[in-house]
mmCIF file of C-alpha atoms in Angstrom:
data_model
loop_
_atom_site.group_PDB
_atom_site.id
_atom_site.type_symbol
_atom_site.label_atom_id
_atom_site.label_comp_id
_atom_site.label_asym_id
_atom_site.label_seq_id
_atom_site.Cartn_x
_atom_site.Cartn_y
_atom_site.Cartn_z
ATOM 1 C CA MET E 321 -230.720 59.448 16.200
ATOM 2 C CA LEU E 322 -228.486 60.874 19.093
ATOM 3 C CA THR E 323 -229.288 64.040 20.719
ATOM 4 C CA PHE E 324 -227.401 66.102 23.284
ATOM 5 C CA PRO E 325 -228.986 68.565 25.523
ATOM 6 C CA ALA E 326 -228.255 72.298 24.494
ATOM 7 C CA ALA E 327 -226.419 72.807 27.789
ATOM 8 C CA SER E 328 -224.147 69.999 27.076
ATOM 9 C CA VAL E 329 -223.172 71.391 23.542
ATOM 10 C CA ARG E 330 -222.578 74.915 25.004
ATOM 11 C CA MET E 331 -220.299 73.350 27.719
ATOM 12 C CA VAL E 332 -218.292 71.390 25.148
ATOM 13 C CA VAL E 333 -217.850 74.524 23.026
ATOM 14 C CA THR E 334 -216.892 76.821 25.873
ATOM 15 C CA LEU E 335 -214.436 74.287 27.019
ATOM 16 C CA ALA E 336 -212.827 74.049 23.595
ATOM 17 C CA VAL E 337 -212.492 77.830 23.369
ATOM 18 C CA ALA E 338 -211.054 78.054 26.594
ATOM 19 C CA VAL E 339 -208.455 75.326 25.934
ATOM 20 C CA LEU E 340 -207.587 76.894 22.545
ATOM 21 C CA GLY E 341 -207.411 80.400 23.967
ATOM 22 C CA CYS E 342 -204.891 79.399 26.728
ATOM 23 C CA GLN E 343 -202.257 78.001 24.303
ATOM 24 C CA SER E 344 -198.719 79.693 24.237
ATOM 25 C CA ARG E 345 -198.425 82.352 21.496
ATOM 26 C CA THR E 346 -195.447 81.223 19.781
ATOM 27 C CA ALA E 347 -194.415 81.804 16.193
ATOM 28 C CA PRO E 348 -191.928 79.907 14.204
ATOM 29 C CA THR E 349 -188.568 81.595 13.284
ATOM 30 C CA PRO E 350 -186.354 80.858 10.443
ATOM 31 C CA SER E 351 -183.900 79.568 12.911
ATOM 32 C CA GLY E 352 -186.590 77.038 14.124
ATOM 33 C CA ALA E 353 -185.870 78.286 17.738
ATOM 34 C CA GLY E 354 -189.808 78.722 18.214
ATOM 35 C CA LEU E 355 -189.273 81.937 19.986
ATOM 36 C CA ARG E 356 -192.169 83.762 21.469
ATOM 37 C CA ILE E 357 -193.871 86.344 19.094
ATOM 38 C CA PRO E 358 -191.399 89.420 18.926
ATOM 39 C CA ASP E 359 -192.079 92.484 21.046
ATOM 40 C CA GLN E 360 -190.954 94.641 17.893
ATOM 41 C CA GLU E 361 -190.297 94.049 14.370
ATOM 42 C CA ALA E 362 -188.386 96.259 11.989
ATOM 43 C CA ARG E 363 -187.466 96.106 8.111
ATOM 44 C CA ASP E 364 -184.357 97.682 7.061
ATOM 45 C CA PHE E 365 -182.853 97.415 10.553
ATOM 46 C CA THR E 366 -179.477 98.962 11.702
ATOM 47 C CA LEU E 367 -177.654 98.548 14.835
ATOM 48 C CA THR E 368 -174.313 100.153 15.762
ATOM 49 C CA GLU E 369 -172.020 99.344 18.606
ATOM 50 C CA THR E 370 -169.735 102.320 19.964
ATOM 51 C CA SER E 371 -167.276 102.514 22.498
ATOM 52 C CA GLU E 372 -166.221 106.172 23.819
ATOM 53 C CA GLY E 373 -167.863 107.675 20.760
ATOM 54 C CA ARG E 374 -165.868 105.379 18.416
ATOM 55 C CA LYS E 375 -167.847 103.119 16.084
ATOM 56 C CA ASN E 376 -166.781 99.344 16.638
ATOM 57 C CA TRP E 377 -169.390 97.758 14.342
ATOM 58 C CA THR E 378 -172.554 98.457 12.500
ATOM 59 C CA LEU E 379 -175.186 95.593 11.580
ATOM 60 C CA TRP E 380 -177.802 95.979 8.850
ATOM 61 C CA ALA E 381 -180.536 93.554 8.215
ATOM 62 C CA SER E 382 -183.368 93.256 5.896
ATOM 63 C CA TYR E 383 -185.709 92.219 8.848
ATOM 64 C CA ALA E 384 -185.097 92.089 12.543
ATOM 65 C CA ALA E 385 -187.302 90.828 15.420
ATOM 66 C CA MET E 386 -186.802 91.933 19.011
ATOM 67 C CA TYR E 387 -187.495 89.872 22.029
ATOM 68 C CA ASN E 388 -187.362 91.941 25.263
ATOM 69 C CA ASP E 389 -187.408 89.270 27.748
ATOM 70 C CA ARG E 390 -184.529 87.672 26.210
ATOM 71 C CA ASN E 391 -182.633 90.773 25.124
ATOM 72 C CA LEU E 392 -182.266 89.252 21.705
ATOM 73 C CA VAL E 393 -182.468 90.659 18.318
ATOM 74 C CA ASP E 394 -183.049 87.997 15.525
ATOM 75 C CA ALA E 395 -182.011 89.510 12.301
ATOM 76 C CA GLN E 396 -182.178 88.153 8.738
ATOM 77 C CA THR E 397 -180.138 88.683 5.675
ATOM 78 C CA VAL E 398 -177.398 90.500 7.781
ATOM 79 C CA ARG E 399 -174.273 92.493 6.886
ATOM 80 C CA ILE E 400 -171.983 93.529 9.624
ATOM 81 C CA GLU E 401 -168.978 96.011 9.116
ATOM 82 C CA PHE E 402 -166.065 96.214 11.581
ATOM 83 C CA PHE E 403 -163.986 99.339 12.294
ATOM 84 C CA ASP E 404 -160.638 99.932 13.622
ATOM 85 C CA ASP E 405 -159.933 102.367 16.344
ATOM 86 C CA LYS E 406 -159.385 105.158 13.858
ATOM 87 C CA GLY E 407 -163.066 104.531 12.384
ATOM 88 C CA LYS E 408 -161.748 102.748 9.174
ATOM 89 C CA ARG E 409 -163.698 99.676 8.040
ATOM 90 C CA TYR E 410 -161.519 96.802 8.009
ATOM 91 C CA SER E 411 -163.830 93.693 7.402
ATOM 92 C CA THR E 412 -167.434 93.083 6.471
ATOM 93 C CA LEU E 413 -169.328 89.942 7.422
ATOM 94 C CA THR E 414 -172.581 88.649 5.621
ATOM 95 C CA ALA E 415 -174.840 85.854 6.627
ATOM 96 C CA ASN E 416 -178.424 84.583 6.205
ATOM 97 C CA GLN E 417 -179.089 85.133 9.917
ATOM 98 C CA GLY E 418 -177.705 87.051 12.927
ATOM 99 C CA LEU E 419 -178.494 86.970 16.611
ATOM 100 C CA VAL E 420 -177.526 89.725 18.848
ATOM 101 C CA ASP E 421 -177.577 89.413 22.591
ATOM 102 C CA GLN E 422 -178.265 93.175 23.607
ATOM 103 C CA ARG E 423 -176.793 92.734 27.225
ATOM 104 C CA THR E 424 -173.334 91.925 25.951
ATOM 105 C CA ASN E 425 -173.438 92.750 22.158
ATOM 106 C CA ASN E 426 -172.207 89.327 21.271
ATOM 107 C CA LEU E 427 -173.309 88.245 17.883
ATOM 108 C CA GLU E 428 -174.120 84.773 16.227
ATOM 109 C CA ALA E 429 -174.076 84.608 12.506
ATOM 110 C CA ARG E 430 -175.779 81.583 10.858
ATOM 111 C CA GLY E 431 -176.085 80.249 7.320
ATOM 112 C CA ASN E 432 -173.488 81.197 4.294
ATOM 113 C CA VAL E 433 -171.405 83.209 6.641
ATOM 114 C CA ARG E 434 -168.581 85.169 4.787
ATOM 115 C CA ILE E 435 -166.081 87.607 6.043
ATOM 116 C CA LEU E 436 -164.123 89.687 3.522
ATOM 117 C CA THR E 437 -161.328 92.115 4.724
ATOM 118 C CA GLU E 438 -160.221 95.365 3.068
ATOM 119 C CA THR E 439 -156.989 93.491 2.233
ATOM 120 C CA GLY E 440 -158.762 90.748 0.303
ATOM 121 C CA VAL E 441 -158.665 87.875 2.934
ATOM 122 C CA SER E 442 -161.951 85.899 3.180
ATOM 123 C CA MET E 443 -163.313 83.461 5.509
ATOM 124 C CA GLU E 444 -166.352 81.137 4.854
ATOM 125 C CA THR E 445 -168.349 79.124 7.445
ATOM 126 C CA ASP E 446 -171.886 78.089 8.373
ATOM 127 C CA SER E 447 -171.718 79.663 11.724
ATOM 128 C CA LEU E 448 -169.663 81.861 13.846
ATOM 129 C CA ARG E 449 -169.792 83.906 17.185
ATOM 130 C CA TRP E 450 -168.365 87.450 17.646
ATOM 131 C CA LEU E 451 -167.296 87.784 21.268
ATOM 132 C CA ASN E 452 -167.669 91.508 21.837
ATOM 133 C CA ARG E 453 -165.758 91.873 25.150
ATOM 134 C CA VAL E 454 -162.646 90.456 23.752
ATOM 135 C CA GLN E 455 -163.125 91.383 20.366
ATOM 136 C CA ARG E 456 -162.757 87.823 18.789
ATOM 137 C CA ILE E 457 -164.499 85.813 16.178
ATOM 138 C CA VAL E 458 -164.816 82.053 16.834
ATOM 139 C CA SER E 459 -166.204 79.158 15.238
ATOM 140 C CA GLN E 460 -166.411 75.340 15.806
ATOM 141 C CA ALA E 461 -167.903 74.718 12.418
ATOM 142 C CA PHE E 462 -165.858 73.995 9.350
ATOM 143 C CA VAL E 463 -163.932 77.081 8.113
ATOM 144 C CA ARG E 464 -162.236 78.105 4.872
ATOM 145 C CA VAL E 465 -159.803 80.951 4.715
ATOM 146 C CA THR E 466 -158.458 82.404 1.500
ATOM 147 C CA ARG E 467 -155.482 84.757 1.379
ATOM 148 C CA ASN E 468 -154.367 85.501 -2.259
ATOM 149 C CA ARG E 469 -154.074 81.841 -3.487
ATOM 150 C CA ASP E 470 -153.538 80.261 -0.377
ATOM 151 C CA VAL E 471 -156.387 78.292 1.298
ATOM 152 C CA VAL E 472 -156.474 76.971 4.864
ATOM 153 C CA THR E 473 -159.310 75.048 6.143
ATOM 154 C CA GLY E 474 -160.197 73.203 9.544
ATOM 155 C CA TYR E 475 -162.231 73.321 12.654
ATOM 156 C CA GLY E 476 -161.985 75.483 15.695
ATOM 157 C CA PHE E 477 -161.283 78.868 14.199
ATOM 158 C CA GLU E 478 -160.419 82.088 16.277
ATOM 159 C CA SER E 479 -159.300 85.517 15.115
ATOM 160 C CA SER E 480 -159.670 89.232 15.292
ATOM 161 C CA PRO E 481 -162.195 90.556 12.712
ATOM 162 C CA ASN E 482 -159.406 91.745 10.471
ATOM 163 C CA LEU E 483 -158.193 88.053 10.002
ATOM 164 C CA ASP E 484 -154.412 89.073 10.146
ATOM 165 C CA ASN E 485 -153.723 86.410 12.655
ATOM 166 C CA PHE E 486 -155.975 83.481 12.961
ATOM 167 C CA HIS E 487 -155.952 80.148 14.782
ATOM 168 C CA ILE E 488 -157.444 76.733 13.613
ATOM 169 C CA GLN E 489 -157.338 74.026 16.213
ATOM 170 C CA ARG E 490 -157.936 70.715 14.362
ATOM 171 C CA GLU E 491 -158.200 68.962 11.070
ATOM 172 C CA VAL E 492 -156.142 71.769 9.508
ATOM 173 C CA ARG E 493 -155.444 71.537 5.615
ATOM 174 C CA ALA E 494 -153.459 74.133 3.789
ATOM 175 C CA GLU E 495 -152.912 74.680 0.220
ATOM 176 C CA VAL E 496 -150.039 77.223 -0.472
ATOM 177 C CA ARG E 497 -149.430 78.400 -3.973
ATOM 178 C CA GLU E 498 -146.729 80.506 -5.502
ATOM 179 C CA GLU E 499 -147.842 83.453 -7.110
ATOM 180 C CA VAL E 500 -147.772 83.089 -10.974
ATOM 181 C CA LYS E 501 -145.507 85.832 -12.612
ATOM 182 C CA ASP E 502 -146.345 87.277 -15.952
ATOM 183 C CA GLY E 503 -145.371 84.919 -18.846
ATOM 184 C CA ASP E 504 -144.610 82.200 -16.381
ATOM 185 C CA ARG E 505 -147.416 79.560 -16.746
ATOM 186 C CA SER E 506 -145.504 76.561 -15.783
ATOM 187 C CA ARG E 507 -146.478 76.683 -12.298
ATOM 188 C CA PRO E 508 -150.013 75.820 -10.986
#
């Protein structure tokens, strides 16, 4: 039978505790980014961006984690409403996740991203970014824009948040359909 002196056992246990205690405290995030444990967490989170007393956008999330050293808010199950210069809402964005850079108020939306305007235009993608300084939405991912019965798809999207004028850079496909008038069912 092997025996170890008590001092050796204590030294091994002390060393093991010291090594395990010095490991970095990280928590997995839904995005897989492996960010540090949040400085603050909130449920039913709301963040509003204003300019000269005018509301530009409001973000709601079921959960948000704030990382002070990165000036980052990682929000889950998000809805963002964009407002015009008269304070009227003109579009709503929904996504599984939203990342907010608190220095610039740039946003990144990920997972089942959808924008719906008050005029009924919709845009769907896996991810997009809101560039706050220039008030533009951009995405390099595949996008699908639907207006009435017309559908445009492609990659390299850029637009204002009202989706009135948008640009798609590559692999653009469009399906344009005439409106069906009452009683005229001969057209698709």
